[in-house]
XYZ file of C-alpha atoms in Angstrom:
628
model
C 90.485 120.675 90.452
C 93.369 123.106 90.846
C 97.117 122.953 91.546
C 99.854 125.515 92.174
C 103.606 125.540 92.868
C 104.927 125.459 96.460
C 106.049 128.484 98.480
C 109.730 129.331 98.755
C 110.244 130.578 102.286
C 113.147 129.761 104.607
C 111.356 131.101 107.701
C 108.690 128.438 107.344
C 111.409 125.802 107.847
C 113.562 127.570 110.429
C 111.740 130.219 112.454
C 113.777 132.915 114.152
C 113.128 133.907 117.746
C 110.778 136.899 117.814
C 111.114 138.790 121.125
C 107.659 140.319 120.610
C 105.983 136.929 120.228
C 103.920 135.905 123.259
C 102.263 132.780 121.889
C 104.917 130.521 120.345
C 106.186 128.007 122.885
C 109.845 127.557 123.768
C 111.592 124.354 124.821
C 113.858 124.620 127.851
C 116.216 121.813 128.884
C 117.358 122.046 132.492
C 120.588 120.109 133.058
C 119.952 119.715 136.782
C 123.411 118.219 137.404
C 125.136 118.991 134.117
C 126.730 115.803 132.808
C 126.804 114.079 136.214
C 125.279 110.616 136.007
C 125.157 107.431 138.064
C 125.852 105.227 135.037
C 128.329 105.498 132.160
C 126.634 104.680 128.855
C 129.298 104.213 126.217
C 127.564 106.421 123.637
C 126.606 109.302 125.993
C 126.817 112.578 124.056
C 126.543 114.712 127.201
C 129.740 113.361 128.737
C 131.590 113.908 125.470
C 131.205 117.639 126.141
C 133.536 117.111 129.103
C 131.658 119.740 131.096
C 132.260 119.530 134.842
C 129.273 118.500 136.909
C 128.653 118.591 140.619
C 126.574 121.758 140.889
C 122.763 121.896 140.839
C 120.236 124.145 139.146
C 118.221 125.930 141.829
C 114.856 127.678 142.095
C 116.332 131.142 141.552
C 117.636 130.100 138.128
C 114.280 128.563 137.209
C 112.459 131.750 138.259
C 114.886 133.982 136.360
C 114.467 131.914 133.220
C 110.662 131.989 133.516
C 110.765 135.757 134.051
C 113.035 136.216 131.050
C 110.377 134.581 128.867
C 107.390 136.139 130.670
C 103.963 135.408 129.177
C 105.491 132.948 126.738
C 104.612 129.227 127.028
C 107.542 127.139 128.224
C 107.906 123.381 127.819
C 110.546 122.302 130.343
C 112.531 119.068 130.396
C 114.543 117.973 133.437
C 117.611 116.377 131.957
C 121.200 115.367 132.568
C 123.360 113.365 132.971
C 120.879 111.910 135.398
C 118.638 114.646 136.865
C 117.636 112.612 139.917
C 121.248 112.632 141.138
C 120.479 116.209 142.218
C 118.703 114.688 145.221
C 115.171 115.026 146.531
C 115.638 118.425 148.195
C 117.029 120.081 145.066
C 114.459 118.458 142.775
C 111.641 119.488 145.108
C 112.867 123.090 144.981
C 112.917 123.035 141.181
C 109.471 121.416 140.894
C 107.954 124.011 143.240
C 109.457 126.828 141.196
C 108.163 125.342 137.947
C 104.665 124.858 139.402
C 104.624 128.480 140.614
C 105.324 129.952 137.153
C 102.133 130.063 135.120
C 103.927 130.237 131.770
C 105.415 126.781 132.362
C 102.808 124.684 130.569
C 104.565 121.295 130.448
C 107.270 119.598 132.511
C 108.905 116.270 131.700
C 111.668 114.222 133.281
C 114.223 112.322 131.211
C 115.768 109.664 133.456
C 117.625 106.387 133.251
C 115.174 105.069 135.857
C 117.734 103.571 138.236
C 116.927 105.845 141.179
C 113.153 105.750 140.828
C 111.334 104.365 143.863
C 108.094 104.978 145.730
C 109.504 107.996 147.566
C 110.337 109.704 144.265
C 106.841 108.997 142.927
C 105.378 110.404 146.168
C 107.482 113.543 145.667
C 106.254 113.976 142.083
C 102.634 113.426 143.108
C 102.919 116.039 145.846
C 104.726 118.834 144.032
C 103.936 118.383 140.319
C 101.412 115.607 139.598
C 101.393 116.475 135.890
C 105.103 115.628 135.529
C 105.645 113.416 132.477
C 108.258 110.678 132.813
C 110.517 109.465 130.021
C 112.941 106.570 130.527
C 115.974 105.662 128.431
C 115.762 102.001 127.457
C 117.309 100.561 124.298
C 114.915 97.689 123.801
C 115.642 94.341 125.435
C 118.648 93.183 127.477
C 120.818 92.711 124.393
C 119.841 96.098 123.027
C 120.970 97.751 126.270
C 124.525 96.453 125.971
C 125.908 99.979 125.724
C 123.988 101.175 128.815
C 126.202 100.089 131.711
C 127.436 101.196 135.101
C 130.934 102.461 135.802
C 131.690 98.887 136.823
C 130.757 97.644 133.363
C 127.706 95.753 134.603
C 124.323 95.991 132.811
C 121.604 98.256 134.181
C 118.721 96.773 132.173
C 117.183 94.694 135.020
C 116.911 97.726 137.274
C 115.177 99.771 134.554
C 112.619 96.998 134.110
C 111.891 97.208 137.845
C 111.258 100.954 137.490
C 108.758 100.361 134.692
C 106.981 97.829 136.884
C 106.977 100.387 139.713
C 105.335 102.966 137.450
C 102.696 100.418 136.507
C 101.907 99.709 140.164
C 101.632 103.406 140.919
C 99.320 104.104 137.981
C 101.990 106.150 136.199
C 102.885 106.024 132.520
C 106.175 106.541 130.733
C 107.625 107.300 127.339
C 110.648 105.313 126.199
C 113.657 106.818 124.457
C 115.314 103.962 122.600
C 118.706 104.510 120.992
C 119.020 102.587 117.723
C 122.396 100.828 117.676
C 123.675 97.716 115.864
C 122.464 95.681 118.857
C 118.858 96.103 117.721
C 119.259 96.446 113.948
C 117.345 93.724 112.127
C 115.211 93.114 115.236
C 112.727 95.970 114.989
C 109.669 93.738 115.356
C 110.808 92.083 118.584
C 112.048 95.397 120.008
C 108.661 97.035 119.410
C 106.872 94.043 120.936
C 109.163 94.054 123.949
C 108.875 97.751 124.757
C 105.146 97.993 124.046
C 104.448 94.981 126.260
C 105.189 96.994 129.419
C 101.781 98.254 130.610
C 103.258 101.598 131.726
C 104.689 102.424 128.284
C 102.551 104.770 126.188
C 105.156 106.091 123.745
C 108.375 104.926 122.101
C 110.829 107.280 120.436
C 113.554 105.680 118.340
C 116.612 107.940 118.193
C 119.599 107.101 115.990
C 123.207 106.747 117.096
C 124.694 108.699 114.184
C 128.099 108.710 115.854
C 130.301 107.662 112.959
C 132.459 110.765 113.442
C 133.395 109.857 117.034
C 137.089 108.933 116.961
C 138.201 109.159 120.594
C 136.825 107.955 123.927
C 135.450 110.335 126.508
C 138.180 111.776 128.684
C 138.463 110.153 132.091
C 138.249 112.422 135.139
C 141.187 110.689 136.820
C 144.376 108.956 135.827
C 142.776 105.604 136.561
C 140.641 104.439 133.648
C 137.519 102.718 134.929
C 135.930 99.601 133.502
C 133.260 101.433 131.493
C 135.746 103.870 129.928
C 138.040 100.999 128.990
C 135.075 99.279 127.308
C 134.259 102.498 125.469
C 137.826 102.890 124.215
C 137.821 99.303 122.987
C 134.585 99.924 121.077
C 136.022 102.816 119.035
C 137.883 101.688 115.951
C 139.345 103.294 112.851
C 135.917 103.439 111.193
C 134.137 104.854 114.241
C 132.466 103.419 117.325
C 130.823 100.001 117.344
C 127.537 101.526 118.499
C 127.179 103.829 115.465
C 124.689 103.237 112.650
C 124.102 104.848 109.254
C 121.073 106.922 108.229
C 119.996 104.201 105.785
C 120.057 101.605 108.582
C 117.976 103.864 110.796
C 115.347 104.378 108.093
C 115.076 100.633 107.474
C 114.805 99.889 111.190
C 112.152 102.553 111.764
C 110.021 101.397 108.838
C 110.261 97.782 110.037
C 109.136 98.966 113.458
C 106.265 100.870 111.872
C 105.054 97.759 110.036
C 105.059 95.794 113.269
C 103.381 98.662 115.135
C 100.496 98.504 112.665
C 100.225 94.747 112.207
C 100.360 93.964 115.926
C 97.853 96.694 116.763
C 100.276 98.499 119.092
C 99.182 101.812 117.534
C 96.049 101.600 119.691
C 98.155 101.820 122.875
C 101.563 103.268 122.053
C 102.692 106.338 120.144
C 105.668 105.499 117.930
C 108.095 108.211 116.859
C 109.347 109.404 114.479
C 106.506 107.589 112.674
C 103.705 109.585 114.314
C 105.553 112.846 113.659
C 105.723 112.009 109.954
C 102.047 111.022 109.889
C 101.067 114.338 111.475
C 103.133 116.295 108.971
C 101.646 114.325 106.076
C 98.234 115.360 107.370
C 99.249 119.006 107.548
C 99.502 119.082 111.364
C 102.329 120.212 113.623
C 104.355 117.363 115.049
C 105.678 118.835 118.294
C 109.169 117.657 117.292
C 111.790 120.204 116.269
C 113.127 117.612 113.824
C 109.938 118.018 111.779
C 108.762 121.546 112.618
C 110.095 125.058 112.103
C 110.679 125.699 115.831
C 114.272 124.522 115.738
C 117.445 125.621 117.508
C 116.378 129.260 117.950
C 113.436 128.064 120.058
C 115.318 125.486 122.146
C 117.424 126.471 125.159
C 119.674 124.513 127.512
C 120.613 125.746 130.987
C 123.519 124.306 132.979
C 123.994 124.635 136.759
C 126.837 127.148 136.348
C 124.504 129.511 134.463
C 125.613 128.705 130.934
C 122.690 129.170 128.553
C 122.853 127.716 125.098
C 120.760 126.374 122.290
C 119.832 122.690 121.862
C 121.924 120.330 123.976
C 122.555 118.082 120.970
C 124.578 120.818 119.266
C 128.329 120.899 119.733
C 129.493 122.634 122.890
C 130.918 125.119 123.723
C 129.948 126.439 120.264
C 126.253 126.180 121.153
C 126.622 128.374 124.237
C 124.915 131.738 123.777
C 125.688 133.538 127.014
C 125.272 133.262 130.793
C 121.831 133.542 132.341
C 122.717 136.386 134.772
C 123.782 138.564 131.818
C 120.342 138.503 130.179
C 117.711 141.139 130.841
C 115.280 140.529 127.973
C 114.382 138.256 125.085
C 115.987 140.859 122.838
C 119.289 140.055 124.535
C 118.714 136.387 123.725
C 118.017 137.234 120.086
C 121.211 139.300 119.882
C 123.190 136.363 121.289
C 121.648 134.090 118.656
C 122.511 136.569 115.906
C 126.154 136.421 117.035
C 126.258 132.616 117.000
C 128.247 131.209 114.083
C 126.836 127.775 114.844
C 123.205 128.900 114.498
C 124.061 130.900 111.398
C 125.598 127.787 109.881
C 122.550 125.715 110.770
C 120.213 128.204 109.134
C 122.287 128.383 105.953
C 122.460 124.583 105.857
C 118.695 124.336 105.627
C 118.367 126.917 102.826
C 118.390 124.332 99.984
C 115.380 122.637 101.608
C 112.997 125.346 100.449
C 112.881 123.853 96.938
C 112.603 120.202 98.058
C 109.415 118.175 97.473
C 109.693 116.865 101.044
C 110.080 120.247 102.744
C 106.660 120.514 104.362
C 106.801 116.964 105.728
C 110.483 116.685 106.586
C 110.817 120.146 108.104
C 114.554 120.091 107.494
C 115.465 117.536 110.148
C 117.777 117.906 113.151
C 120.276 120.730 112.831
C 122.781 119.109 115.188
C 122.884 115.934 113.108
C 122.919 117.840 109.827
C 125.869 119.940 110.944
C 127.841 116.818 111.877
C 126.980 115.148 108.586
C 127.914 118.283 106.635
C 131.349 118.344 108.281
C 131.852 114.731 107.194
C 130.450 115.465 103.704
C 127.592 113.037 104.365
C 124.689 115.460 103.994
C 123.238 113.571 101.022
C 122.883 110.372 103.047
C 121.044 112.242 105.798
C 118.533 113.726 103.344
C 118.124 110.388 101.560
C 117.153 108.601 104.773
C 114.597 111.295 105.636
C 113.031 110.928 102.190
C 112.984 107.144 102.506
C 111.315 107.400 105.892
C 108.635 109.770 104.579
C 107.997 107.637 101.486
C 107.484 104.563 103.645
C 105.215 106.227 106.186
C 103.175 107.837 103.398
C 102.563 104.330 102.015
C 101.634 103.086 105.480
C 99.171 105.936 105.947
C 97.552 105.405 102.553
C 97.147 101.616 102.885
C 97.591 100.455 106.506
C 95.999 97.089 105.740
C 98.928 96.407 103.391
C 101.941 97.839 105.240
C 104.408 95.911 103.079
C 104.163 98.898 100.709
C 106.706 100.684 102.901
C 109.409 98.765 101.005
C 108.449 100.221 97.621
C 111.202 102.593 96.497
C 109.551 103.698 93.259
C 106.549 105.472 94.730
C 107.881 108.669 96.272
C 106.192 111.438 98.236
C 105.398 114.080 95.586
C 102.953 116.573 97.106
C 101.110 119.115 95.006
C 100.462 122.463 96.679
C 97.566 122.997 96.649
C 95.854 119.969 95.156
C 92.134 120.521 95.522
C 88.799 119.373 94.154
C 85.455 120.938 95.025
C 83.714 117.772 96.254
C 85.815 114.605 96.109
C 83.197 112.193 97.479
C 80.575 113.429 94.991
C 83.049 113.026 92.132
C 83.780 109.411 93.124
C 80.064 108.599 93.348
C 79.373 110.215 89.976
C 82.206 108.271 88.308
C 80.435 104.926 88.887
C 76.831 106.141 88.518
C 75.511 106.372 84.935
C 72.339 108.069 86.183
C 74.072 110.906 88.044
C 73.465 114.402 86.612
C 76.451 115.892 84.788
C 76.813 119.626 84.224
C 78.173 121.340 81.149
C 81.963 121.690 81.419
C 83.927 124.852 80.662
C 86.493 123.729 78.102
C 88.916 126.223 76.609
C 92.203 125.430 74.867
C 95.348 127.555 75.039
C 97.745 128.151 72.153
C 99.999 125.463 73.694
C 97.204 122.919 73.960
C 96.287 123.325 77.654
C 92.617 122.467 78.254
C 91.186 124.282 81.279
C 88.431 126.680 82.264
C 90.311 129.787 81.043
C 92.253 128.530 78.036
C 95.630 129.756 79.236
C 99.054 128.087 79.544
C 100.225 127.034 82.968
C 98.321 125.596 85.919
C 94.689 126.646 86.086
C 91.368 125.269 87.289
C 89.807 122.506 85.216
C 86.316 121.023 85.532
C 86.128 117.463 86.853
C 84.951 114.972 84.214
C 84.303 111.234 84.187
C 84.086 108.708 81.296
C 80.268 108.921 81.265
C 80.312 112.676 80.817
C 79.433 113.693 77.226
C 82.472 115.996 77.109
C 84.898 113.401 78.535
C 86.930 112.950 75.344
C 86.962 116.659 74.520
C 88.119 117.519 78.034
C 91.275 115.393 77.924
C 94.312 116.593 76.016
C 94.970 114.261 73.051
C 98.601 113.541 73.932
C 97.651 111.941 77.259
C 94.315 110.406 76.274
C 95.674 106.923 75.309
C 97.222 106.586 78.753
C 94.114 107.872 80.529
C 91.951 105.455 78.565
C 94.247 102.532 79.355
C 94.262 103.254 83.079
C 90.524 103.881 83.332
C 89.460 100.947 81.148
C 92.049 98.247 81.860
C 92.592 99.064 85.545
C 89.139 100.573 86.209
C 90.801 103.556 87.894
C 89.401 107.000 88.639
C 91.581 109.738 87.175
C 91.241 113.155 88.769
C 93.776 115.055 86.656
C 95.784 114.711 83.444
C 98.148 116.710 81.243
C 99.814 115.856 77.924
C 102.871 117.982 78.657
C 103.538 121.469 77.325
C 106.512 123.605 76.471
C 107.201 126.604 78.666
C 105.375 129.850 78.025
C 106.405 133.292 79.330
C 105.863 133.221 83.086
C 104.972 129.514 83.208
C 107.233 126.465 83.605
C 107.410 123.506 81.272
C 104.690 120.999 82.132
C 105.161 117.236 82.112
C 102.891 114.496 80.849
C 101.001 113.249 83.888
C 97.870 111.611 85.204
C 96.483 111.584 88.721
C 94.662 108.520 90.096
C 92.115 108.706 92.937
C 91.619 105.281 94.590
C 88.103 104.456 95.761
C 89.341 102.903 98.993
C 92.534 101.782 100.727
C 92.469 98.279 99.258
C 92.254 99.676 95.743
C 95.029 102.137 96.636
C 97.291 99.231 97.569
C 96.553 97.339 94.363
C 97.049 100.394 92.127
C 100.300 101.303 93.887
C 101.656 97.806 93.267
C 100.563 97.935 89.630
C 102.236 101.296 89.117
C 105.480 99.952 90.559
C 105.361 96.936 88.250
C 104.551 99.259 85.333
C 107.596 101.380 86.136
C 109.794 98.284 86.205
C 108.600 97.324 82.720
C 109.017 100.887 81.466
C 112.638 101.219 82.578
C 114.047 99.798 79.349
C 111.120 100.629 77.063
C 110.942 104.412 77.225
C 113.168 106.742 75.165
C 116.414 107.728 76.869
C 115.257 111.333 77.362
C 112.208 110.336 79.446
C 111.847 108.780 82.902
C 108.698 107.500 84.594
C 108.217 109.084 88.034
C 105.592 107.782 90.472
C 104.303 109.810 93.380
C 101.993 109.779 96.363
C 100.116 112.910 97.321
C 96.938 114.100 99.004
C 93.877 115.586 97.315
C 91.976 118.078 99.466
C 88.206 118.344 99.307
C 87.182 121.984 99.044
C 83.786 121.228 100.593
C 84.870 119.772 103.952
C 88.679 119.852 103.987
C 89.060 116.053 104.002
C 92.265 114.723 102.429
C 92.345 111.719 100.122
C 95.509 109.741 99.251
C 96.142 109.863 95.519
C 98.725 108.362 93.158
C 100.373 110.369 90.408
C 102.223 109.199 87.323
C 104.555 111.586 85.484
C 106.879 111.311 82.525
C 109.765 113.603 83.456
C 112.930 114.639 81.631
C 115.840 112.263 82.144
C 118.856 113.816 83.857
C 120.932 115.682 81.288
C 118.267 115.691 78.564
C 117.280 118.900 76.773
C 113.711 120.271 76.991
C 113.399 119.886 73.215
C 114.464 116.223 73.400
C 111.982 115.559 76.191
C 109.051 117.231 74.413
C 109.845 115.451 71.145
C 109.775 112.070 72.902
C 106.517 112.646 74.811
C 103.995 111.467 72.171
C 105.834 108.175 71.673
C 106.400 107.772 75.408
C 102.733 108.277 76.236
C 101.654 105.663 73.703
C 104.326 103.191 74.855
C 103.273 103.564 78.448
C 99.622 103.031 77.519
C 100.585 99.773 75.796
C 102.441 98.637 78.924
C 99.461 99.204 81.216
C 98.052 95.877 82.293
C 99.449 93.045 84.330
C 100.357 89.523 83.286
C 97.976 86.899 84.691
C 98.614 85.466 88.150
C 100.646 86.880 90.998
C 99.641 88.614 94.182
C 97.778 91.871 93.474
C 99.525 93.822 96.235
C 103.096 92.850 95.378
C 105.183 95.601 93.826
C 108.463 95.116 91.963
C 110.551 96.194 94.971
C 111.561 93.396 97.365
C 111.753 93.998 101.122
C 115.231 94.479 102.607
C 117.304 91.314 102.809
C 117.605 91.805 106.563
C 113.831 91.472 106.857
C 112.816 88.478 104.726
C 109.730 88.030 106.891
C 108.587 91.617 106.340
C 106.300 90.402 103.579
C 103.921 87.589 104.511
C 102.498 86.426 101.171
C 99.651 84.565 102.835
C 98.577 87.703 104.609
C 99.043 89.801 101.483
C 96.767 87.569 99.385
C 94.093 87.442 102.079
């Protein structure tokens, strides 16, 4: 098998707009009526921009935009405010223009659903049958407490009628569900409720990270309406009552993911951001700018008055780039982006991500949210919740039959790039087969004690050995052998990699003591993960102060067919503040101590780790189901 360090490239996290590119898709948000809407949701970010509405985007603007990005795929979203307040004539004009431009490859409608009726569905079917519909619905009636009319009355019952209409007409819908305190701690019932609508095929949980909101939206007249009075009352000294923290969002989303798996909703409904994380863990694009490199420089928002800006979630007017009539080419767009202080700040904000273990899965997150958190000096909490989310989903992906592993906080996502073995399935079969043929291994030792095929310090290819191989003992570095023997004999694990730890050589970094474990199947993966967590809990007070036990999940790629296998890695890493010399001096003792700790006391559930589920979800772990 072979490993290598990760790349260090900012462009792979935040791609710049290339005017010569004709293949990379762009996202275009058409604010058909600006911020004009027929309801007055208390948390609405669009109305906080205080941009006057009333006008409508027309076909000429759609055609000019499509011409500006000629031969480039465009994914267009009809948005607002409420886009259907533009009226049937104006919407028909826009749909015809979109259908006539061949570079428009996808069109979706984001609506509150209140105006939907059979005549609207007839209009969609006639002019753009492929139109995808997304409805804003914050779970059940209680969850929709912040979604109200100007009169302060709830709109939830009318949205339910629209979902039933879509079902009757054979249409499907995605749900955008804002996560507020009204649904915290109720993820399971919210997932069940939304997924139970036959028309719903996707649910996207979006967080209300509005802690920095300190004032209500300005009223358009001297008379303050019912909804604006309710909004003002909901904003206190610590922020609005509808705001949540990143940690709360991560916990809610992971609880929803557990329910999504256990209830079998994954067969019918796509759940985001969970599916986006799964795709990134598998090395695939997610289609979400929060997880991909096509961020703010590839997202554009057009308002009826011709203002063209970047993502609509960014602060306005700072996000405005220019006016559509002033643009003649994509090069003009790129120049406008280069002049944007906001985009420059977003790009610099993501620079530290290039050295993060989570970079390829996280993708840097949402720039709009990160900018707001940076202003409030809360950037660390944003990154922490992204890591927690990825750790939990990685556990879910590795052992879906035991989703309670999402609550383990010791096993982190620690990818190796690349992490490859020639034929993983053959290696697993050979491990348990005493009659399998075993070839002579190439064993060479460096001056620092590295055993690999070339006998050099650093990370190099090493032949794959098993305990029945005649060179097994000679192929494992002596400093890590006691731990490898304990794991393979006491736990009956397959180890695919090991290292005793080495001091740095010229051109190579210091290496840590580590072993890699390759589970035979998902049930074994769950049991080993729980054992490793319990081992780490016992090791906390046993290891020397200069050493810390770090547990990781990763994927091992098969060089023969490209399949990826979940693996578990154990590393002894330097404690914060310790010197390299102190760490290396403590390694021999630490390795032996850890080997002695391997093994579990009798009794107990095999899939229970040392990390309890959140207090707000005491039912997240069903011991009867776990032991089954």
